[in-house]
Coordinates of C-alpha atoms and ligand atoms in Angstrom, one line a residue:
X1 CA 89.4 42.0 247.1
X2 CA 85.7 42.2 246.9
X3 CA 83.6 45.0 245.5
X4 CA 82.5 46.4 248.9
X5 CA 86.1 46.4 250.2
X6 CA 87.3 48.1 247.0
X7 CA 84.7 50.8 247.5
X8 CA 85.8 51.3 251.1
X9 CA 89.4 51.6 250.1
X10 CA 88.6 54.0 247.2
X11 CA 87.1 56.4 249.7
X12 CA 90.5 56.6 251.6
X13 CA 93.8 57.7 250.2
X14 CA 94.7 54.1 249.3
X15 CA 94.7 53.3 245.6
X16 CA 92.6 50.5 244.2
X17 CA 90.7 49.6 241.1
X18 CA 87.6 51.6 242.2
X19 CA 88.5 55.3 242.0
X20 CA 85.4 56.5 244.0
X21 CA 85.6 60.1 242.6
X22 CA 83.8 62.8 244.6
X23 CA 81.6 65.0 242.4
X24 CA 81.5 68.0 244.7
X25 CA 77.7 68.0 244.4
X26 CA 74.8 66.6 246.3
X27 CA 71.4 65.8 245.1
X28 CA 69.2 68.6 243.8
X29 CA 66.2 69.8 245.9
X30 CA 63.8 69.8 243.0
X31 CA 63.3 73.5 243.5
X32 CA 66.1 74.6 241.1
X33 CA 64.7 76.8 238.4
X34 CA 65.6 78.4 235.1
X35 CA 67.0 77.4 231.6
X36 CA 70.4 75.9 231.4
X37 CA 72.5 74.4 228.7
X38 CA 73.9 70.9 228.7
X39 CA 76.7 69.6 226.6
X40 CA 76.9 65.8 226.8
X41 CA 79.9 64.0 225.4
X42 CA 79.2 60.3 226.1
X43 CA 81.3 58.6 223.4
X44 CA 80.8 58.9 219.7
X45 CA 77.5 60.8 220.4
X46 CA 77.5 64.4 221.4
X47 CA 74.3 66.1 222.5
X48 CA 73.5 69.7 223.2
X49 CA 70.4 70.6 225.1
X50 CA 68.6 73.7 226.5
X51 CA 66.7 72.5 229.5
X52 CA 64.0 74.4 231.4
X53 CA 63.6 73.5 235.1
X54 CA 60.3 74.5 236.6
X55 CA 61.3 74.5 240.2
X56 CA 58.8 71.7 241.0
X57 CA 60.7 68.6 239.8
X58 CA 59.8 69.1 236.1
X59 CA 62.4 69.4 233.4
X60 CA 61.6 70.1 229.8
X61 CA 64.0 70.0 226.9
X62 CA 63.4 73.2 224.9
X63 CA 66.0 72.5 222.2
X64 CA 68.2 69.6 221.4
X65 CA 70.8 68.6 218.7
X66 CA 72.7 65.5 218.3
X67 CA 76.1 65.2 216.6
X68 CA 78.5 62.4 215.8
X69 CA 82.1 62.8 216.9
X70 CA 84.2 61.8 213.9
X71 CA 87.0 59.2 214.5
X72 CA 89.7 61.7 213.6
X73 CA 88.5 64.1 216.4
X74 CA 88.4 61.2 218.9
X75 CA 91.9 60.2 218.2
X76 CA 93.6 63.4 217.0
X77 CA 94.7 66.5 218.9
X78 CA 92.8 67.5 222.0
X79 CA 92.4 71.1 220.9
X80 CA 90.8 69.9 217.7
X81 CA 88.3 67.8 219.7
X82 CA 87.4 70.7 222.0
X83 CA 87.1 73.1 219.0
X84 CA 84.7 70.6 217.5
X85 CA 82.6 70.6 220.7
X86 CA 82.5 74.5 220.6
X87 CA 81.5 74.4 216.9
X88 CA 78.6 72.1 217.7
X89 CA 77.4 74.5 220.3
X90 CA 77.7 77.3 217.7
X91 CA 75.6 75.3 215.3
X92 CA 73.1 74.6 218.1
X93 CA 72.6 78.3 218.8
X94 CA 72.2 78.9 215.1
X95 CA 69.8 76.1 214.4
X96 CA 67.6 76.9 217.4
X97 CA 67.9 80.7 216.9
X98 CA 69.1 81.3 220.4
X99 CA 71.0 84.4 221.5
X100 CA 74.6 83.5 221.9
X101 CA 75.5 86.9 223.4
X102 CA 73.3 86.7 226.5
X103 CA 74.8 84.9 229.5
X104 CA 74.2 81.1 229.7
X105 CA 75.2 78.6 232.4
X106 CA 76.3 75.2 231.0
X107 CA 76.6 71.8 232.5
X108 CA 79.3 69.7 230.8
X109 CA 78.7 65.9 230.9
X110 CA 82.1 64.4 230.2
X111 CA 81.7 60.6 230.5
X112 CA 85.3 59.6 231.2
X113 CA 87.2 59.2 234.5
X114 CA 87.9 62.7 235.8
X115 CA 89.5 63.6 239.1
X116 CA 87.2 66.4 240.1
X117 CA 88.6 69.1 242.4
X118 CA 85.4 71.3 242.3
X119 CA 82.0 71.1 240.8
X120 CA 83.3 72.8 237.7
X121 CA 86.9 71.5 237.5
X122 CA 88.6 68.2 237.1
X123 CA 91.5 66.5 235.2
X124 CA 91.0 63.6 232.9
X125 CA 92.7 60.6 234.5
X126 CA 92.7 58.4 231.4
X127 CA 90.7 58.1 228.2
X128 CA 88.3 55.1 227.9
X129 CA 85.9 53.9 225.2
X130 CA 88.3 54.2 222.3
X131 CA 89.2 58.0 222.7
X132 CA 92.9 58.8 222.6
X133 CA 92.9 62.6 221.7
X134 CA 96.4 64.0 222.7
X135 CA 97.1 66.6 225.4
X136 CA 93.9 66.0 227.4
X137 CA 94.9 63.4 230.0
X138 CA 96.0 65.3 233.1
X139 CA 94.3 68.5 232.0
X140 CA 91.2 70.3 233.5
X141 CA 88.6 69.4 230.8
X142 CA 86.2 72.2 232.0
X143 CA 89.0 74.7 231.3
X144 CA 89.8 73.1 227.9
X145 CA 86.1 73.6 227.0
X146 CA 86.0 77.2 228.3
X147 CA 89.2 78.0 226.2
X148 CA 87.6 76.5 223.1
X149 CA 84.4 78.5 223.7
X150 CA 86.5 81.7 223.9
X151 CA 88.3 80.8 220.6
X152 CA 84.9 80.5 219.0
X153 CA 83.4 83.7 220.4
X154 CA 81.1 81.9 222.8
X155 CA 82.4 83.6 225.9
X156 CA 78.9 84.4 227.2
X157 CA 78.6 80.7 228.0
X158 CA 80.1 79.8 231.4
X159 CA 81.0 76.2 232.3
X160 CA 79.1 76.1 235.6
X161 CA 79.5 72.3 236.2
X162 CA 81.4 69.3 235.0
X163 CA 79.8 65.9 235.6
X164 CA 80.1 62.3 234.8
X165 CA 77.1 60.8 232.9
X166 CA 76.2 58.6 235.9
X167 CA 76.0 61.7 238.1
X168 CA 73.9 63.4 235.5
X169 CA 71.5 60.5 235.3
X170 CA 71.1 60.3 239.1
X171 CA 70.6 64.1 239.3
X172 CA 68.0 64.1 236.5
X173 CA 66.0 61.4 238.2
X174 CA 66.3 62.7 241.8
X175 CA 65.2 66.2 240.7
X176 CA 61.7 64.8 240.8
X177 CA 62.1 61.6 242.9
X178 CA 63.9 61.9 246.2
X179 CA 64.1 58.1 246.6
X180 CA 66.7 58.0 243.8
X181 CA 70.2 57.5 245.2
X182 CA 72.0 55.6 242.5
X183 CA 72.7 56.3 238.8
X184 CA 74.0 53.6 236.4
X185 CA 75.0 53.7 232.8
X186 CA 74.8 50.5 230.7
X187 CA 75.8 51.6 227.2
X188 CA 79.0 51.8 225.2
X189 CA 80.7 51.9 228.6
X190 CA 79.4 51.1 232.1
X191 CA 79.7 52.9 235.4
X192 CA 77.7 54.0 238.4
X193 CA 77.4 56.6 241.1
X194 CA 75.6 56.8 244.4
X195 CA 74.9 59.1 247.3
X196 CA 77.5 59.0 250.1
X197 CA 77.6 60.7 253.5
X198 CA 80.2 63.4 253.2
X199 CA 81.8 62.4 256.6
X200 CA 82.4 58.9 255.3
X201 CA 84.5 60.2 252.4
X202 CA 87.8 59.9 254.2
X203 CA 90.0 61.3 251.5
X204 CA 88.1 64.6 251.5
X205 CA 88.7 67.6 253.7
X206 CA 86.1 67.0 256.5
X207 CA 85.3 70.7 256.5
X208 CA 83.5 70.5 253.2
X209 CA 79.9 71.7 253.5
X210 CA 76.9 69.5 252.9
X211 CA 75.8 66.3 254.4
X212 CA 75.9 64.2 251.3
X213 CA 77.9 64.0 248.1
X214 CA 77.5 62.0 244.9
X215 CA 80.4 59.6 244.3
X216 CA 81.3 58.4 240.8
X217 CA 82.6 54.8 241.3
X218 CA 84.2 54.3 237.9
X219 CA 83.2 50.7 238.3
X220 CA 84.2 49.8 234.8
X221 CA 87.7 49.5 236.1
X222 CA 86.9 47.0 238.9
X223 CA 89.4 44.2 238.4
X224 CA 88.6 41.4 240.8
X225 CA 86.2 39.4 238.7
X226 CA 86.9 35.9 237.5
X227 CA 87.8 36.0 233.8
X228 CA 87.9 33.4 231.1
X229 CA 90.1 32.9 228.1
X230 CA 88.0 35.1 225.9
X231 CA 88.0 38.0 228.5
X232 CA 91.8 37.7 228.6
X233 CA 92.3 37.6 224.9
X234 CA 90.0 40.7 224.5
X235 CA 91.9 42.6 227.2
X236 CA 95.3 41.8 225.7
X237 CA 94.3 43.1 222.3
X238 CA 92.5 46.2 223.5
X239 CA 93.9 49.8 223.4
X240 CA 94.0 49.8 227.3
X241 CA 95.2 46.3 228.5
X242 CA 94.8 45.7 232.2
X243 CA 92.3 48.6 232.6
X244 CA 88.5 48.7 232.6
X245 CA 88.3 44.9 233.2
X246 CA 84.7 44.9 234.4
X247 CA 83.6 47.2 231.6
X248 CA 85.1 44.7 229.1
X249 CA 82.8 42.0 230.6
X250 CA 79.6 44.2 230.8
X251 CA 79.4 47.1 228.4
X252 CA 78.0 47.3 224.9
X253 CA 81.3 48.2 223.3
X254 CA 82.8 44.8 224.2
X255 CA 80.0 42.2 224.4
X256 CA 80.0 41.6 220.6
X257 CA 83.8 41.1 220.6
X258 CA 83.5 38.4 223.3
X259 CA 80.9 36.7 221.1
X260 CA 83.2 37.0 218.1
X261 CA 86.1 35.4 220.0
X262 CA 83.9 32.5 221.0
X263 CA 82.6 32.1 217.4
X264 CA 86.2 32.1 216.0
X265 CA 87.1 29.4 218.6
X266 CA 84.1 27.3 217.8
X267 CA 84.8 27.6 214.0
X268 CA 88.4 26.4 214.6
X269 CA 87.1 23.5 216.6
X270 CA 84.7 22.5 213.8
X271 CA 81.6 23.2 215.9
X272 CA 80.2 26.1 214.0
X273 CA 79.7 27.2 210.4
X274 CA 81.1 24.0 208.8
X275 CA 81.8 24.5 205.1
X276 CA 80.6 28.1 205.2
X277 CA 82.5 31.3 204.5
X278 CA 83.2 32.6 208.0
X279 CA 85.8 35.3 207.0
X280 CA 83.5 38.1 208.3
X281 CA 84.3 37.0 211.8
X282 CA 88.1 37.4 211.3
X283 CA 87.9 41.1 211.8
X284 CA 88.0 42.4 215.5
X285 CA 84.9 44.1 216.7
X286 CA 82.9 43.0 213.6
X287 CA 80.2 41.6 215.9
X288 CA 78.3 44.3 217.9
X289 CA 75.7 44.1 220.6
X290 CA 73.1 45.1 218.0
X291 CA 74.0 41.9 216.0
X292 CA 73.7 40.0 219.3
X293 CA 70.2 41.4 219.9
X294 CA 69.2 39.9 216.5
X295 CA 69.6 36.4 217.8
X296 CA 66.1 36.8 219.1
X297 CA 65.3 36.0 215.5
X298 CA 68.0 33.3 214.9
X299 CA 68.5 33.6 211.2
X300 CA 68.9 37.4 211.2
X301 CA 72.3 37.2 213.0
X302 CA 74.0 35.3 210.2
X303 CA 72.1 37.2 207.5
X304 CA 73.9 40.4 208.6
X305 CA 77.2 38.7 207.8
X306 CA 76.0 37.4 204.4
X307 CA 75.9 33.8 205.7
X308 CA 72.9 31.5 204.9
X309 CA 71.8 29.4 207.8
X310 CA 68.8 27.8 206.3
X311 CA 69.0 24.7 208.5
X312 CA 69.0 27.0 211.5
X313 CA 71.4 24.8 213.5
X314 CA 74.1 27.4 213.8
X315 CA 71.4 29.9 214.7
X316 CA 70.5 28.0 217.8
X317 CA 74.1 27.8 218.9
X318 CA 74.8 31.5 218.3
X319 CA 71.7 32.4 220.2
X320 CA 72.9 30.4 223.2
X321 CA 76.3 32.1 223.1
X322 CA 74.8 35.5 223.0
X323 CA 72.5 34.6 225.8
X324 CA 75.4 33.5 227.9
X325 CA 77.5 36.6 227.3
X326 CA 74.6 39.1 227.8
X327 CA 73.2 37.3 230.9
X328 CA 76.6 37.3 232.5
X329 CA 76.9 41.0 231.8
X330 CA 73.5 41.8 233.3
X331 CA 74.2 39.6 236.4
X332 CA 77.6 41.3 237.1
X333 CA 75.9 44.7 236.8
X334 CA 73.1 43.7 239.2
X335 CA 75.6 42.2 241.7
X336 CA 77.5 45.5 241.7
X337 CA 74.3 47.5 242.2
X338 CA 73.5 45.2 245.1
X339 CA 77.0 45.9 246.7
X340 CA 76.5 49.7 246.3
X341 CA 73.0 49.7 247.8
X342 CA 74.2 47.6 250.8
X343 CA 76.9 50.2 251.4
X344 CA 74.1 52.9 251.7
X345 CA 71.7 50.7 253.6
X346 CA 73.1 47.5 255.0
X347 CA 69.8 45.8 255.8
X348 CA 68.0 47.0 252.6
X349 CA 65.4 48.5 254.9
X350 CA 64.2 51.3 252.6
X351 CA 63.3 52.0 249.1
X352 CA 66.1 52.7 246.5
X353 CA 65.5 54.0 243.0
X354 CA 68.3 53.2 240.6
X355 CA 68.2 55.6 237.6
X356 CA 69.6 53.7 234.6
X357 CA 70.4 55.0 231.1
X358 CA 72.2 53.4 228.2
X359 CA 71.5 51.5 225.0
X360 CA 72.3 48.1 226.4
X361 CA 69.8 48.4 229.2
X362 CA 67.2 50.1 227.0
X363 CA 67.4 48.0 223.9
X364 CA 68.9 44.6 224.6
X365 CA 66.2 42.0 224.9
X366 CA 66.1 40.4 228.4
X367 CA 68.9 42.5 229.9
X368 CA 66.6 44.2 232.5
X369 CA 64.9 40.9 233.4
X370 CA 68.3 39.2 233.9
X371 CA 69.3 42.0 236.3
X372 CA 66.1 41.7 238.2
X373 CA 66.5 38.0 238.4
X374 CA 70.0 38.4 239.9
X375 CA 68.7 40.9 242.5
X376 CA 65.9 38.5 243.5
X377 CA 68.5 35.7 243.9
X378 CA 70.5 37.9 246.2
X379 CA 67.7 39.5 248.2
X380 CA 64.6 37.3 247.8
X381 CA 61.5 39.3 248.7
X382 CA 63.5 42.3 249.9
X383 CA 64.5 42.9 246.3
X384 CA 61.2 44.9 246.0
X385 CA 63.0 47.7 247.8
X386 CA 65.2 48.2 244.7
X387 CA 63.5 49.9 241.8
X388 CA 65.3 50.0 238.5
X389 CA 64.1 53.1 236.6
X390 CA 64.9 53.8 233.0
X391 CA 65.9 57.4 232.4
X392 CA 66.3 58.6 228.9
X393 CA 68.6 61.6 228.2
X394 CA 69.3 61.7 231.9
X395 CA 73.0 62.5 231.4
X396 CA 72.2 65.7 229.5
X397 CA 69.2 66.8 231.6
X398 CA 71.1 66.0 234.7
X399 CA 74.0 68.2 233.7
X400 CA 71.6 71.1 233.4
X401 CA 70.2 70.3 236.9
X402 CA 73.8 70.2 238.3
X403 CA 74.6 73.6 236.6
X404 CA 71.5 74.9 238.4
X405 CA 72.6 73.4 241.7
X406 CA 76.1 74.9 241.2
X407 CA 74.7 78.3 240.3
X408 CA 72.5 78.2 243.5
X409 CA 75.5 77.2 245.7
X410 CA 77.9 79.7 244.2
X411 CA 79.1 82.3 246.7
X412 CA 77.6 85.7 245.8
X413 CA 79.8 88.7 245.2
Ligands
GLC1 C1 83.4 54.7 230.9 C2 83.9 56.0 231.5 C3 83.0 56.4 232.6 C4 81.5 56.5 232.1 C5 81.1 55.2 231.5 C6 79.7 55.2 230.9 O1 83.5 53.7 231.9 O2 85.2 55.8 232.1 O3 83.3 57.7 233.1 O4 80.6 56.9 233.1 O5 82.1 54.8 230.5 O6 79.6 56.1 229.8

């Protein structure tokens, strides 16, 4: 089944590899105003922000703190993970001398597949990106956060909105730019969202208000791509075999591992690192996308593994391998963007701005160019109608924007 068909099916009751999750929110108008909190759990990084919206498309970050989620919190008990999130918020209030007793509205970016049932409620379907904390799957994560806030005497904070990072990214960009109708993350994980006409979301109650709604595709789980032996080995050895197949071919968490598997194979076949100590490559996930990016200076790659490649021959080979793996990733991402845009506009007759965030897109040399190249192959001159726009911190700022939208839409009384 192709991507377009999987999207269509995902919007009905039928099950498929694209979940097409309704966000219960449309795009902001740009007129939302006030200061809102954002708590952004993307993976190992946690960000807390206070964002001021000026009501004219301008968003300023008044305060920001970054925390690293320790491995034992990612993989331990769920309550301990949520207590950690609340502790980080406490610290944020303390460090920025903010008043924790006055009422705050918070947008919670939770970058995992969540079956939303309202703008501020939704159950975690399954962990991704290496998280396994117990007792969270199947639970309403907004309520788990609210409970943790209550345990830590932060009850003045109300969880106004829950959103995926893609939805946050789209909302942050479209707050100022109405041509933005798609959000994409290319980082540790990968995913996208877009703007759908509410009446085309068959699985929703047709009486829902609003003409449009943002849909989170969870495209990382798309599973109809042709895989090779390295993709298959990686999947089999992963913590979630059979799931997130496209993510395993595209996102930063996995690209280095694909390279490592190819390197190990080439060493076994006597094509790489002859008579050199290659034991560093025996350990799964020892190669990262940061290492791959170093192949733009060939000798740096092996230097980071303590291997001397003075002759530079192996450097040329590894640079080719990394180019292949990263170019394939970029081309898959761009092809998927093309499919989503064609769903919104089958003739590509108008301008679409795609808001993109994530370290792979931002930092990997040539990634953006490869994506552009693919779009030009697919659409020739019409590709000018697709603008790829980098949005930094979109997932956090966007959560604040969505909290503002949710607060504005909330029934009074
Ligand atoms: C994973 C998550 C998804 C998230 C993406 C990017 O694919 O399942 O919800 O948007 O990573 O962070």
